[in-house]
XYZ file of C-alpha atoms in Angstrom:
363
model
C -98.203 -62.601 203.473
C -100.434 -62.095 206.650
C -103.623 -61.624 206.867
C -103.573 -58.022 206.971
C -101.883 -57.403 204.686
C -103.951 -59.209 202.363
C -107.011 -58.065 203.722
C -105.180 -53.781 202.579
C -103.805 -55.151 198.577
C -107.779 -56.268 198.566
C -109.088 -52.887 199.110
C -106.949 -50.910 197.328
C -108.070 -53.498 194.500
C -111.086 -52.184 194.456
C -110.591 -48.536 195.251
C -107.511 -47.514 193.937
C -103.849 -47.602 195.711
C -103.102 -43.890 197.418
C -101.643 -41.759 195.541
C -101.589 -43.618 191.676
C -102.896 -41.130 189.025
C -106.173 -41.363 188.778
C -107.866 -40.901 184.915
C -110.238 -38.636 184.585
C -113.984 -39.475 183.965
C -115.252 -39.040 180.537
C -117.272 -35.938 181.829
C -114.456 -34.936 182.803
C -112.328 -35.413 179.842
C -115.104 -33.913 177.520
C -114.620 -30.274 179.714
C -110.764 -30.646 178.617
C -111.606 -31.017 174.971
C -114.553 -28.331 174.553
C -111.800 -25.804 176.788
C -109.178 -26.972 173.967
C -111.228 -26.469 171.456
C -112.699 -22.396 172.622
C -109.753 -19.834 171.488
C -108.371 -19.187 174.876
C -108.621 -20.380 178.731
C -110.249 -19.079 181.378
C -108.088 -17.126 184.230
C -107.822 -20.699 187.007
C -107.679 -23.421 184.674
C -104.941 -24.733 184.719
C -103.448 -21.710 183.812
C -100.473 -19.701 185.542
C -101.351 -14.922 185.099
C -99.069 -12.938 186.462
C -99.559 -10.722 189.755
C -101.017 -7.289 188.182
C -98.661 -4.562 190.026
C -100.736 -2.435 192.905
C -101.323 1.287 190.977
C -99.327 3.137 193.751
C -100.436 7.029 193.118
C -98.224 8.272 195.477
C -94.842 7.102 193.931
C -95.788 7.681 190.073
C -96.364 11.262 191.193
C -93.255 12.368 192.325
C -91.476 9.814 189.636
C -93.932 12.138 187.330
C -92.436 15.973 188.736
C -88.884 14.332 189.347
C -89.070 13.234 185.205
C -90.397 17.101 184.507
C -87.393 18.112 186.615
C -84.917 16.288 184.654
C -86.283 17.075 181.549
C -86.083 21.211 182.606
C -82.573 20.913 184.004
C -81.602 19.501 180.474
C -83.705 22.206 178.694
C -82.506 24.980 180.765
C -79.561 24.391 183.002
C -78.495 28.085 183.138
C -81.771 29.377 184.204
C -82.116 26.430 187.068
C -79.138 27.493 187.899
C -80.332 31.143 188.497
C -83.847 29.871 190.057
C -80.986 28.020 192.804
C -78.753 31.110 193.836
C -76.427 30.285 190.159
C -74.024 33.644 190.076
C -76.354 35.634 192.136
C -75.067 33.685 195.021
C -77.116 30.912 196.620
C -75.156 28.704 199.381
C -72.135 30.570 200.250
C -69.021 28.791 199.594
C -70.668 26.844 197.028
C -68.967 25.732 193.872
C -70.676 27.399 190.352
C -71.960 24.528 187.674
C -69.333 24.677 184.574
C -70.111 27.757 182.699
C -72.089 26.455 179.190
C -73.706 29.031 177.649
C -73.790 32.804 177.921
C -74.951 33.949 181.236
C -77.984 36.257 180.999
C -77.498 38.499 184.161
C -74.317 39.515 186.148
C -73.691 37.968 189.449
C -75.097 39.117 192.467
C -73.768 41.242 195.573
C -71.489 39.416 197.230
C -70.954 40.854 201.064
C -68.737 43.607 201.014
C -65.126 41.996 202.310
C -62.150 43.346 201.167
C -59.260 40.257 200.564
C -56.713 39.247 202.251
C -53.250 37.114 202.075
C -54.906 34.111 203.314
C -58.473 34.721 201.458
C -57.414 36.899 198.997
C -60.880 36.449 196.675
C -62.488 36.648 199.904
C -65.828 38.771 199.119
C -66.142 38.371 195.461
C -68.075 35.956 193.036
C -64.496 34.597 192.199
C -65.065 32.496 195.249
C -66.955 29.943 193.944
C -65.497 30.002 190.412
C -63.312 27.372 189.977
C -59.268 26.638 189.748
C -57.327 27.748 186.840
C -57.931 25.669 183.817
C -60.679 23.834 185.131
C -62.679 26.908 185.125
C -62.654 27.007 181.330
C -65.707 24.558 179.465
C -64.707 22.686 176.558
C -67.847 21.144 175.044
C -68.228 18.022 173.435
C -66.770 17.251 170.100
C -68.624 17.003 166.747
C -66.832 16.386 163.031
C -66.516 19.558 161.567
C -65.218 21.476 158.691
C -62.396 19.449 157.602
C -62.049 17.274 160.752
C -63.576 14.443 162.268
C -64.313 14.240 165.845
C -61.374 13.055 167.323
C -59.102 15.860 165.655
C -61.940 18.505 167.270
C -61.684 17.530 170.282
C -57.686 17.668 169.537
C -58.251 21.331 168.189
C -60.183 21.790 171.568
C -57.999 20.702 174.404
C -55.079 22.550 172.423
C -57.014 26.064 172.268
C -57.894 25.421 176.010
C -54.063 24.785 176.222
C -53.037 27.937 174.156
C -55.115 29.784 177.799
C -53.710 27.361 179.897
C -50.148 28.355 179.055
C -50.842 32.144 178.073
C -52.750 33.489 180.883
C -52.109 31.094 183.771
C -48.512 29.623 183.222
C -46.649 30.799 186.928
C -43.136 31.794 184.617
C -45.545 33.944 182.138
C -47.172 35.842 184.921
C -43.239 36.879 186.634
C -42.534 38.830 183.039
C -41.528 35.277 181.327
C -41.647 35.139 177.412
C -44.520 32.670 176.693
C -42.619 30.085 174.816
C -45.804 27.492 174.995
C -48.095 29.601 174.081
C -45.924 30.618 171.015
C -45.271 27.273 170.242
C -49.145 26.274 169.455
C -49.736 29.418 166.983
C -49.181 28.515 163.615
C -44.820 30.539 162.484
C -46.520 31.225 158.643
C -48.987 34.423 159.740
C -46.800 36.919 159.345
C -48.811 39.798 161.195
C -48.973 37.424 163.869
C -45.083 37.009 164.071
C -45.155 40.200 163.970
C -47.398 41.496 166.787
C -45.442 38.880 168.969
C -41.656 40.320 167.739
C -42.774 44.160 169.064
C -45.085 43.336 171.055
C -42.333 41.075 173.751
C -39.021 43.461 172.553
C -41.156 46.871 173.055
C -40.141 48.296 176.493
C -43.440 50.978 175.944
C -45.303 49.127 173.496
C -48.198 51.043 171.617
C -52.066 49.793 172.857
C -52.713 47.580 169.522
C -48.500 45.779 169.763
C -49.228 45.245 174.123
C -48.248 42.199 174.873
C -51.651 41.837 177.642
C -54.087 41.171 174.976
C -52.909 37.942 175.084
C -50.980 37.105 177.413
C -50.670 38.035 180.949
C -48.131 39.236 182.792
C -46.692 41.564 186.360
C -43.542 43.299 187.487
C -41.459 40.817 189.246
C -40.429 43.965 191.532
C -43.800 45.416 191.636
C -46.377 43.328 192.481
C -46.554 39.160 193.603
C -49.787 36.884 193.119
C -51.873 35.832 196.412
C -50.919 31.626 196.565
C -50.694 30.096 193.723
C -54.155 29.987 192.121
C -56.496 31.872 189.689
C -59.740 31.906 189.560
C -61.375 31.633 186.167
C -64.542 30.747 184.127
C -65.608 31.119 180.933
C -66.216 28.205 177.961
C -64.775 27.614 174.680
C -67.339 27.320 171.512
C -66.671 26.166 167.380
C -68.298 26.308 164.583
C -66.832 25.700 160.743
C -64.685 28.564 159.868
C -63.609 29.552 156.362
C -62.739 27.033 154.019
C -63.394 24.377 155.973
C -61.110 25.307 158.937
C -62.621 24.606 162.889
C -62.623 27.952 164.352
C -62.735 28.088 168.307
C -63.619 30.471 170.379
C -62.325 31.266 173.527
C -64.334 33.633 176.037
C -62.576 33.680 179.765
C -62.448 36.128 183.115
C -59.292 35.577 184.641
C -58.942 37.030 188.468
C -55.734 37.415 190.061
C -55.338 38.575 193.278
C -51.892 40.072 194.054
C -50.105 42.003 196.525
C -47.132 44.427 196.514
C -44.080 42.787 195.555
C -41.424 44.570 198.491
C -43.762 42.335 201.140
C -45.746 44.708 204.095
C -46.339 41.596 206.546
C -49.653 39.641 207.609
C -51.633 43.569 207.045
C -50.139 43.314 202.546
C -53.076 44.924 201.011
C -54.250 42.923 197.936
C -55.639 43.992 194.759
C -57.648 41.872 191.873
C -56.839 42.256 188.269
C -59.220 40.603 186.816
C -59.067 40.183 182.839
C -61.339 38.803 180.490
C -60.556 37.560 176.998
C -62.036 36.863 173.860
C -59.843 35.232 171.417
C -61.163 33.603 168.254
C -58.292 30.166 166.524
C -58.473 28.732 163.695
C -57.134 25.115 162.940
C -56.470 26.005 159.200
C -56.858 22.877 156.282
C -53.176 22.099 155.584
C -54.661 21.443 152.212
C -55.609 25.253 152.466
C -53.724 26.053 154.270
C -50.362 27.127 154.716
C -49.473 26.114 158.371
C -47.738 23.781 160.690
C -49.142 20.556 162.484
C -50.127 20.768 165.916
C -50.983 25.171 165.664
C -53.919 27.340 164.885
C -53.876 31.092 163.276
C -55.475 33.958 165.325
C -58.799 35.253 164.117
C -58.624 38.235 166.856
C -58.344 38.944 169.604
C -59.831 41.503 172.241
C -59.352 42.630 176.213
C -61.264 43.987 179.210
C -58.875 44.795 182.346
C -60.029 46.058 186.482
C -56.927 47.474 188.361
C -54.078 46.900 185.449
C -53.187 49.806 185.018
C -54.620 53.594 183.428
C -51.463 54.342 182.329
C -49.857 54.673 178.631
C -49.222 50.214 178.398
C -46.270 49.137 179.965
C -46.433 44.920 178.773
C -47.231 44.735 182.030
C -50.102 44.925 184.339
C -50.128 47.936 186.911
C -52.525 46.918 190.317
C -53.130 50.168 191.706
C -52.130 49.736 194.877
C -52.630 52.649 197.885
C -56.049 53.305 195.981
C -58.660 50.321 197.065
C -60.474 52.594 199.480
C -61.276 55.300 197.309
C -64.665 55.137 195.776
C -65.419 55.549 191.783
C -66.472 59.472 190.754
C -70.529 59.219 189.963
C -69.875 61.138 186.087
C -67.497 58.201 185.749
C -67.575 55.512 183.292
C -68.587 51.998 185.876
C -68.352 48.796 184.532
C -68.730 45.158 186.357
C -66.326 43.070 186.063
C -67.222 39.756 186.887
C -70.801 40.433 184.389
C -70.132 38.133 181.400
C -73.590 38.565 180.176
C -72.634 41.424 177.046
C -69.409 40.537 175.401
C -66.700 42.589 175.259
C -66.598 46.239 173.590
C -64.822 46.606 170.938
C -65.843 49.512 169.154
C -64.324 51.811 170.636
C -60.936 50.507 170.661
C -60.097 50.965 174.906
C -59.638 46.783 174.580
C -56.286 47.333 174.578
C -54.828 48.070 178.363
C -54.133 51.483 179.420
C -56.344 52.522 177.162
C -59.637 54.382 177.991
C -60.172 52.653 180.886
C -63.061 52.679 183.368
C -64.211 52.762 186.753
C -65.213 49.016 188.399
C -67.950 48.856 190.476
C -66.513 46.341 192.099
C -63.195 44.011 192.501
């Protein structure tokens, strides 16, 4: 060992080697013991205290406002839609939210524009409605009556299928027999089966046996649809009915743009036939009602119609071509066919096609 290493060894023996553990002094041990015996430890003495977030008043207020806004939208969706336009206009061309409850008022006024072959819904509230089946709102399913949630979901889906087959099927719209819709009706319900036989075989049905009460049809030689889009707006609701049945009510408005079958070129007239139907369907408990699987019974059905004909029933809609420029008489009973805030009026028996027609304030 050299003299330098020997001298370093002597110094470290007296002062202690660098980095070697240092035993606390007696005073330090006493202080530490007292601290251990206390119920808590002061912050900063071998403890870890997590950082406290700083309060950001601006973000806090913004978050509170957002939470309140979400709560209002959840509790009062229809009113909120109205505040920002809703059925009263809103942004031009912006699609409306699905109808989840009965509207409180009619849609607002639209620009006075006539429909064309290129834009058959121009100047109509229906321009912002959904296409076809997408405009029929189906509510969430829950166990009701004799059905569990999955069965209710299936009943709601089949109820909408009936509306699609009866009011949107392109073949039925051209006058074909509504075979798919009939397949969903209980074949054991005698009064309905008699109605179907009479309605679909007669060339001059009575108002109470008019097929238009359930099915939308045009004579191919008189009118044809413009394009392949029918605008719809409405919803299904359900409740427990008689004998534990699941009773589904459909309230849907259909808007059919049609033009004369003979053509007319690019400037051909376009008329919108507007039909609102309310159909009540009962999905019965087979243990209590004689029925067939996958079919339902009809409780009631009603119709409001505009631009579908005001003469005696023919079993087909008859659009009033050539009268688009006429103004309604001041003393005529006027209705807004787009106003879904009121129930269909069945008190005077005018719900059948061709019976007690009123004048539309707009179409």
